[in-house]
CSV table of C-alpha atoms in Angstrom, one decimal:
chain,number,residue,atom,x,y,z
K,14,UNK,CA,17.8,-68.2,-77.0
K,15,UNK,CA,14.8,-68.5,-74.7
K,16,UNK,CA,14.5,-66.7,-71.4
K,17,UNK,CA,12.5,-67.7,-68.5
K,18,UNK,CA,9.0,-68.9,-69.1
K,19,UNK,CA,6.3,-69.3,-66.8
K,20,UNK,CA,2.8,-70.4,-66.9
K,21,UNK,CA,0.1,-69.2,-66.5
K,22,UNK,CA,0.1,-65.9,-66.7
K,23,UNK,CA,-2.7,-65.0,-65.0
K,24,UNK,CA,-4.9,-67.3,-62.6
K,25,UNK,CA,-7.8,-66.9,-59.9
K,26,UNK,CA,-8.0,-69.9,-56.9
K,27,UNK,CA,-10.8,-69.9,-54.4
K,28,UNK,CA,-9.7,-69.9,-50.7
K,29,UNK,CA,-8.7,-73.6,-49.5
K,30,UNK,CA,-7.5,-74.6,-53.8
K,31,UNK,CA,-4.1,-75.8,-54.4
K,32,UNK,CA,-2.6,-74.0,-57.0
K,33,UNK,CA,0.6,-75.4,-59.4
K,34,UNK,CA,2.8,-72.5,-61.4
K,35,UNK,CA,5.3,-73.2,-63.7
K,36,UNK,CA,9.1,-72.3,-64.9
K,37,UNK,CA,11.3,-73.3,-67.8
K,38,UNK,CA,14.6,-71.8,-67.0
K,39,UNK,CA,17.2,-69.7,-69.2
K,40,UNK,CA,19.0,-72.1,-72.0
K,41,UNK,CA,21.7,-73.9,-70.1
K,42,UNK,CA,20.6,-72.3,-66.4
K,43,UNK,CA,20.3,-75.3,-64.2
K,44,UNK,CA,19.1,-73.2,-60.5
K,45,UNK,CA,15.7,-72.3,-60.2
K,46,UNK,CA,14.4,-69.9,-57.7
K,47,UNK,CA,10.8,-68.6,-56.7
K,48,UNK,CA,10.2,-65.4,-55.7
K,49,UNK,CA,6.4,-64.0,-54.0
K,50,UNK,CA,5.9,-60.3,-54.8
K,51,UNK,CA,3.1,-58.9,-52.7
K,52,UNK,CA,1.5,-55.6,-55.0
K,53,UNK,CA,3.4,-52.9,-53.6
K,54,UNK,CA,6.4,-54.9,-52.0
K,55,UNK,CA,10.0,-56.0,-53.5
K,56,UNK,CA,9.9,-59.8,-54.4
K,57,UNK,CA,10.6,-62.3,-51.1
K,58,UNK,CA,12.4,-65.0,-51.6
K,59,UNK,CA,10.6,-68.5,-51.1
K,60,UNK,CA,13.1,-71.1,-52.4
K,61,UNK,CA,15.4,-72.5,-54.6
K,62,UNK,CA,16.3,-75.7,-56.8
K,63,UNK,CA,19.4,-77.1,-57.8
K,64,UNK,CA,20.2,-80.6,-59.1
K,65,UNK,CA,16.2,-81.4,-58.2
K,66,UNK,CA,16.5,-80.7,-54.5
K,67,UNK,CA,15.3,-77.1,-52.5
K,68,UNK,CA,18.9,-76.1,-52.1
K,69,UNK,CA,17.8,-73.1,-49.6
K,70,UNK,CA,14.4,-71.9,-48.7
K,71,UNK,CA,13.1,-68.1,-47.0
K,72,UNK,CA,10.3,-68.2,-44.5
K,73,UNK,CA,7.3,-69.4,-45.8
K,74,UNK,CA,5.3,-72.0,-44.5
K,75,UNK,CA,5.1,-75.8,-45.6
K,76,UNK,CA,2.0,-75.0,-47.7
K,77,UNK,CA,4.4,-73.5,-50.6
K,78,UNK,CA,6.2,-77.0,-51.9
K,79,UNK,CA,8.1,-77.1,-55.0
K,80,UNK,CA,9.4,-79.4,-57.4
K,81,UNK,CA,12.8,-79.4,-60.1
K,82,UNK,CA,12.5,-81.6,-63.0
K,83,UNK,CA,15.1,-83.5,-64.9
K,84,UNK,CA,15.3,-80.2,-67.5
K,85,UNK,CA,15.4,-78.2,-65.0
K,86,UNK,CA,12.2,-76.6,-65.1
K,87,UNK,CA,10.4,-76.1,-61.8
K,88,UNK,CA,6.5,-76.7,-60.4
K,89,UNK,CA,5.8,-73.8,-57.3
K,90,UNK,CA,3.1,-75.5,-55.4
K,91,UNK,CA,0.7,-73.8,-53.1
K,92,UNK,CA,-1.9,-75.6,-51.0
K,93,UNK,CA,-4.7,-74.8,-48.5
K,94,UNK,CA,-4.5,-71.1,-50.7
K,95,UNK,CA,-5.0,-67.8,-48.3
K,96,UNK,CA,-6.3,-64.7,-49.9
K,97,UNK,CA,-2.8,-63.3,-48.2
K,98,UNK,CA,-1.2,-65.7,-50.9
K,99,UNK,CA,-2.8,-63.1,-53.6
K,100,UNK,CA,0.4,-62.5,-55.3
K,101,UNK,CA,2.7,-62.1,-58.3
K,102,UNK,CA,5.1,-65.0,-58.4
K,103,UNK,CA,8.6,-64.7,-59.8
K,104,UNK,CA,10.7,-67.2,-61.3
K,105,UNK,CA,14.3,-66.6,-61.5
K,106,UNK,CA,16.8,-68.6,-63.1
K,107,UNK,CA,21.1,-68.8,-62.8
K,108,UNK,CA,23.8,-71.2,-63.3
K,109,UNK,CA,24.9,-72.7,-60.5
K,110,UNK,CA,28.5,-72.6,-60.6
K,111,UNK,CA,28.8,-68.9,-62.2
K,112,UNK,CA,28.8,-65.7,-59.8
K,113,UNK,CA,27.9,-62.2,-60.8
K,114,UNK,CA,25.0,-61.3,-62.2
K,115,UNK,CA,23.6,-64.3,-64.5
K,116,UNK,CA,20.2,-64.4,-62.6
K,117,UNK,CA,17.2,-63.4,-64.8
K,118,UNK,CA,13.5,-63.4,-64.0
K,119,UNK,CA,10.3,-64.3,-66.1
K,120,UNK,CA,7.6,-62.0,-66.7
K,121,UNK,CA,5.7,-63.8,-63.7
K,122,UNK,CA,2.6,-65.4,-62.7
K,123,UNK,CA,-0.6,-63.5,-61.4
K,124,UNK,CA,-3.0,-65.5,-58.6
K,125,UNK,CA,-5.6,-63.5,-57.0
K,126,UNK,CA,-7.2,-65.8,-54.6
K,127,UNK,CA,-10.8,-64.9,-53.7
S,29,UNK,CA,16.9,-56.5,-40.1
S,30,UNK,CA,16.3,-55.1,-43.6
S,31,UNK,CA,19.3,-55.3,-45.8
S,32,UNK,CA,18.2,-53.4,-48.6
S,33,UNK,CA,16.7,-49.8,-48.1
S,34,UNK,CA,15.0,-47.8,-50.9
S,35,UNK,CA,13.9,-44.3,-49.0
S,36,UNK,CA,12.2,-43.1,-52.2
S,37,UNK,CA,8.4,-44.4,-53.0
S,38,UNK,CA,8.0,-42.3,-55.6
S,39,UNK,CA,10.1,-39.7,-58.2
S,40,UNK,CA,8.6,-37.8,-60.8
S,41,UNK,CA,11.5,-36.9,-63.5
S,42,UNK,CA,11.1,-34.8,-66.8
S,43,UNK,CA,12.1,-36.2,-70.0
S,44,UNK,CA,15.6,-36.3,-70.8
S,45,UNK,CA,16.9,-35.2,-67.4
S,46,UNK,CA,18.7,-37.3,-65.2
S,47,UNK,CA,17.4,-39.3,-62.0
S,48,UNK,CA,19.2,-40.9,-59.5
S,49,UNK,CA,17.7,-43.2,-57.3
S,50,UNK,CA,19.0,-44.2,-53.7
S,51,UNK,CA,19.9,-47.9,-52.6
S,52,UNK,CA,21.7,-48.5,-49.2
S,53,UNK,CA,22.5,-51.9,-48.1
S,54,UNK,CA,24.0,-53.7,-44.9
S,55,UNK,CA,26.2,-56.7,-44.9
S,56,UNK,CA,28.9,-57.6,-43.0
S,57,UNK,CA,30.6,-59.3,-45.8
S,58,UNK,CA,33.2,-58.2,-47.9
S,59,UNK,CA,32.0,-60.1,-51.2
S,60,UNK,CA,28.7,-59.4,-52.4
S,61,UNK,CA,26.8,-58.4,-55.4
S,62,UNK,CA,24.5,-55.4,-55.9
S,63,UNK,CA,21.6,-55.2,-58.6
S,64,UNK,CA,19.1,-53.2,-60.2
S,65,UNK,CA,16.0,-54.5,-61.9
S,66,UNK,CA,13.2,-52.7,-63.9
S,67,UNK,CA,9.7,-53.7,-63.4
S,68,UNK,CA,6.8,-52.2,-65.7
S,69,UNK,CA,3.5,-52.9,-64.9
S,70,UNK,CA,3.6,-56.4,-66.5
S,71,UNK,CA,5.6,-58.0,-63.6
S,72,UNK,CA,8.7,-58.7,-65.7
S,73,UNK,CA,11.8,-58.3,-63.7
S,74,UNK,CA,14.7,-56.6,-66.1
S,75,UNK,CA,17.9,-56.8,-65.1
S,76,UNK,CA,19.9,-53.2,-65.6
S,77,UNK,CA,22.8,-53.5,-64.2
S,78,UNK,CA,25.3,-55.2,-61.7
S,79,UNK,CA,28.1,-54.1,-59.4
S,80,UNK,CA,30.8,-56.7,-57.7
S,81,UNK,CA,31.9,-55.4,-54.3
S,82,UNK,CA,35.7,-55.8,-55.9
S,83,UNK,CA,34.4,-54.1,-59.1
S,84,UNK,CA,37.1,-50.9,-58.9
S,85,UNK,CA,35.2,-49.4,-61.3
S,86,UNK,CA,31.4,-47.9,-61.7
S,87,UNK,CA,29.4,-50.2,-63.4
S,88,UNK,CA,27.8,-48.5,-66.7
S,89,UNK,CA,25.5,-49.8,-69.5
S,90,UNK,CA,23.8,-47.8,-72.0
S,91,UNK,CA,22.2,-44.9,-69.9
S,92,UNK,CA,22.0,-46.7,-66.5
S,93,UNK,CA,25.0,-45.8,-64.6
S,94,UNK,CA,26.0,-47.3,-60.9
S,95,UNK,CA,26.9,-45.0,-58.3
S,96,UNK,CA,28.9,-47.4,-55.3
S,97,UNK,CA,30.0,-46.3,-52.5
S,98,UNK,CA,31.1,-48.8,-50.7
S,99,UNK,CA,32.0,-47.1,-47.3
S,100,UNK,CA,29.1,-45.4,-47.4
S,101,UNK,CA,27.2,-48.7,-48.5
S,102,UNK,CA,25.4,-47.4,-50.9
S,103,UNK,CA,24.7,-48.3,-54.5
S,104,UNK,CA,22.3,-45.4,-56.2
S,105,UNK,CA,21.5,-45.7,-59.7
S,106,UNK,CA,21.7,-43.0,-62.3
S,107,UNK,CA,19.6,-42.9,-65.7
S,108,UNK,CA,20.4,-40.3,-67.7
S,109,UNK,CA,18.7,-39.1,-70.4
S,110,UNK,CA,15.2,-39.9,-69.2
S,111,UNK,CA,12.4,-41.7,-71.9
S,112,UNK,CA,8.8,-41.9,-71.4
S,113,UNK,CA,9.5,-45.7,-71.5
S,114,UNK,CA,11.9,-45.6,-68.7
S,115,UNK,CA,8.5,-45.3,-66.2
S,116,UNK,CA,8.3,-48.6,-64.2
S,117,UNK,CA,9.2,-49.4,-61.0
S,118,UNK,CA,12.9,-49.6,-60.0
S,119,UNK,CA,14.3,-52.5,-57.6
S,120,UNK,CA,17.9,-52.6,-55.6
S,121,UNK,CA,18.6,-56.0,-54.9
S,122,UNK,CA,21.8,-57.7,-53.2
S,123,UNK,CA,23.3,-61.2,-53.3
S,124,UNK,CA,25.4,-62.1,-50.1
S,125,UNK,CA,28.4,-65.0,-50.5
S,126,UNK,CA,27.3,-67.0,-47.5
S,127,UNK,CA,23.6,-66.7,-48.9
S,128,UNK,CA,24.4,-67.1,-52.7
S,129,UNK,CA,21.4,-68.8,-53.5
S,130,UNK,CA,19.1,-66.0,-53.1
S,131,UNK,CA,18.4,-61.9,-53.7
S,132,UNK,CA,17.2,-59.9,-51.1
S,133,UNK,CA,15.0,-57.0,-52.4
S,134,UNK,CA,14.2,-53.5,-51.6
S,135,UNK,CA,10.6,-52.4,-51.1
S,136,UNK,CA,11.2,-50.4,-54.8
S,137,UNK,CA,11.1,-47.1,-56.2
S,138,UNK,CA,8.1,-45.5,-58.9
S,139,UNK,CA,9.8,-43.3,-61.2
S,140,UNK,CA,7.5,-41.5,-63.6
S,141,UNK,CA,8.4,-39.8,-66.5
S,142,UNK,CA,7.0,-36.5,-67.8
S,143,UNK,CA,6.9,-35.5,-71.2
């Protein structure tokens, strides 16, 4: 049974790039969520996909986009990249109709923008 | 206002003591859920245990132990029997019914095991 996936693992963007990061969800998870995990800081949620629309999104500006495929997996997008956007970036994924504790993250993807 | 509130940046804890690290929350719901992740240094989020706001009972599994007090709002987490690999960084996390989409994080706890 495959757990969360996410590509790349590790990436460097030069101020102004767009940047695309990827997520395959837990086997039969259909909700995808992103998290943005400043080094030193707990995880901030950005938003979350179910059904291939943003179901809920935190407060981050219109620059961070995303994207819920057919299969479920999800596309973070980032454009007009900051070096404040220097960041790991979570992926979590959970069924949508199931409370309690089925959430489960991926190992994350690393963008240093210089 | 933050909902989740580590007060410990860093713990230094021998090998195979105990540690117990603190998590207070605030909500002004009844039904919520509490968690506890691992992260090592590769960025992984683990997931170590949960606790239901209804959940009578402790939650337990393996050597991670959840101490809830709900009056108090607090949710501290006990490892016992410490192991070198239990080093990583420790998150409290909390899912709210009327925000169920998402998990609102504490700023984290360093726990570093000595041999």
């Amino acid at each position: 049974d495959a757990g969360v996936t996410q590509s790349p693992t590790h990436l460097i963007k030069t101020r102004g790039q767009q940047v695309t990061l990827r997520c395959s969800p837990k086997s039969g998870h259909d909700t995808v969520s992103w998290y943005q995990q400043a080094l030193g800081q707990g995880p901030q949620f950005i938003f979350q996909y179910y059904e291939e629309e943003e179901r809920q999104r935190g407060n981050f500006p219109d620059r961070f986009s995303g994207h819920q495929f057919p299969n479920y997996s999800s596309e973070l997008n980032v454009n007009a990249l900051l070096l404040g956007d220097s960041a790991l970036y979570l992926c979590a994924s959970s069924l949508a109709q199931v409370s309690g504790n089925t959430i489960y993250f991926g190992e994350g993807s690393w963008l240093t923008v210089v | 206002a933050q909902k989740i509130t580590q007060t410990q940046p860093g713990m230094f804890v021998q090998e195979k003591e105990a540690v117990t690290l603190d998590c207070t929350y605030d909500t002004s719901d009844q039904s919520y859920g509490l968690f506890w992740y691992k992260q090592p240094s590769s960025g992984e989020m683990i997931f170590l245990i949960y606790q239901g706001s209804y959940d009578e009972q402790n939650a337990t599994e393996g050597r991670y132990s959840l101490n809830f007090q709900k009056a108090r709002k607090s949710a501290n987490l006990v490892i016992s029997a410490s192991q070198l690999g239990d080093s990583a960084m420790y998150f409290c996390a909390m899912r709210e019914p009327y925000n169920d989409y998402k998990l609102s994080f504490g700023a984290g706890t360093t726990v570093t095991v000595r041999a």
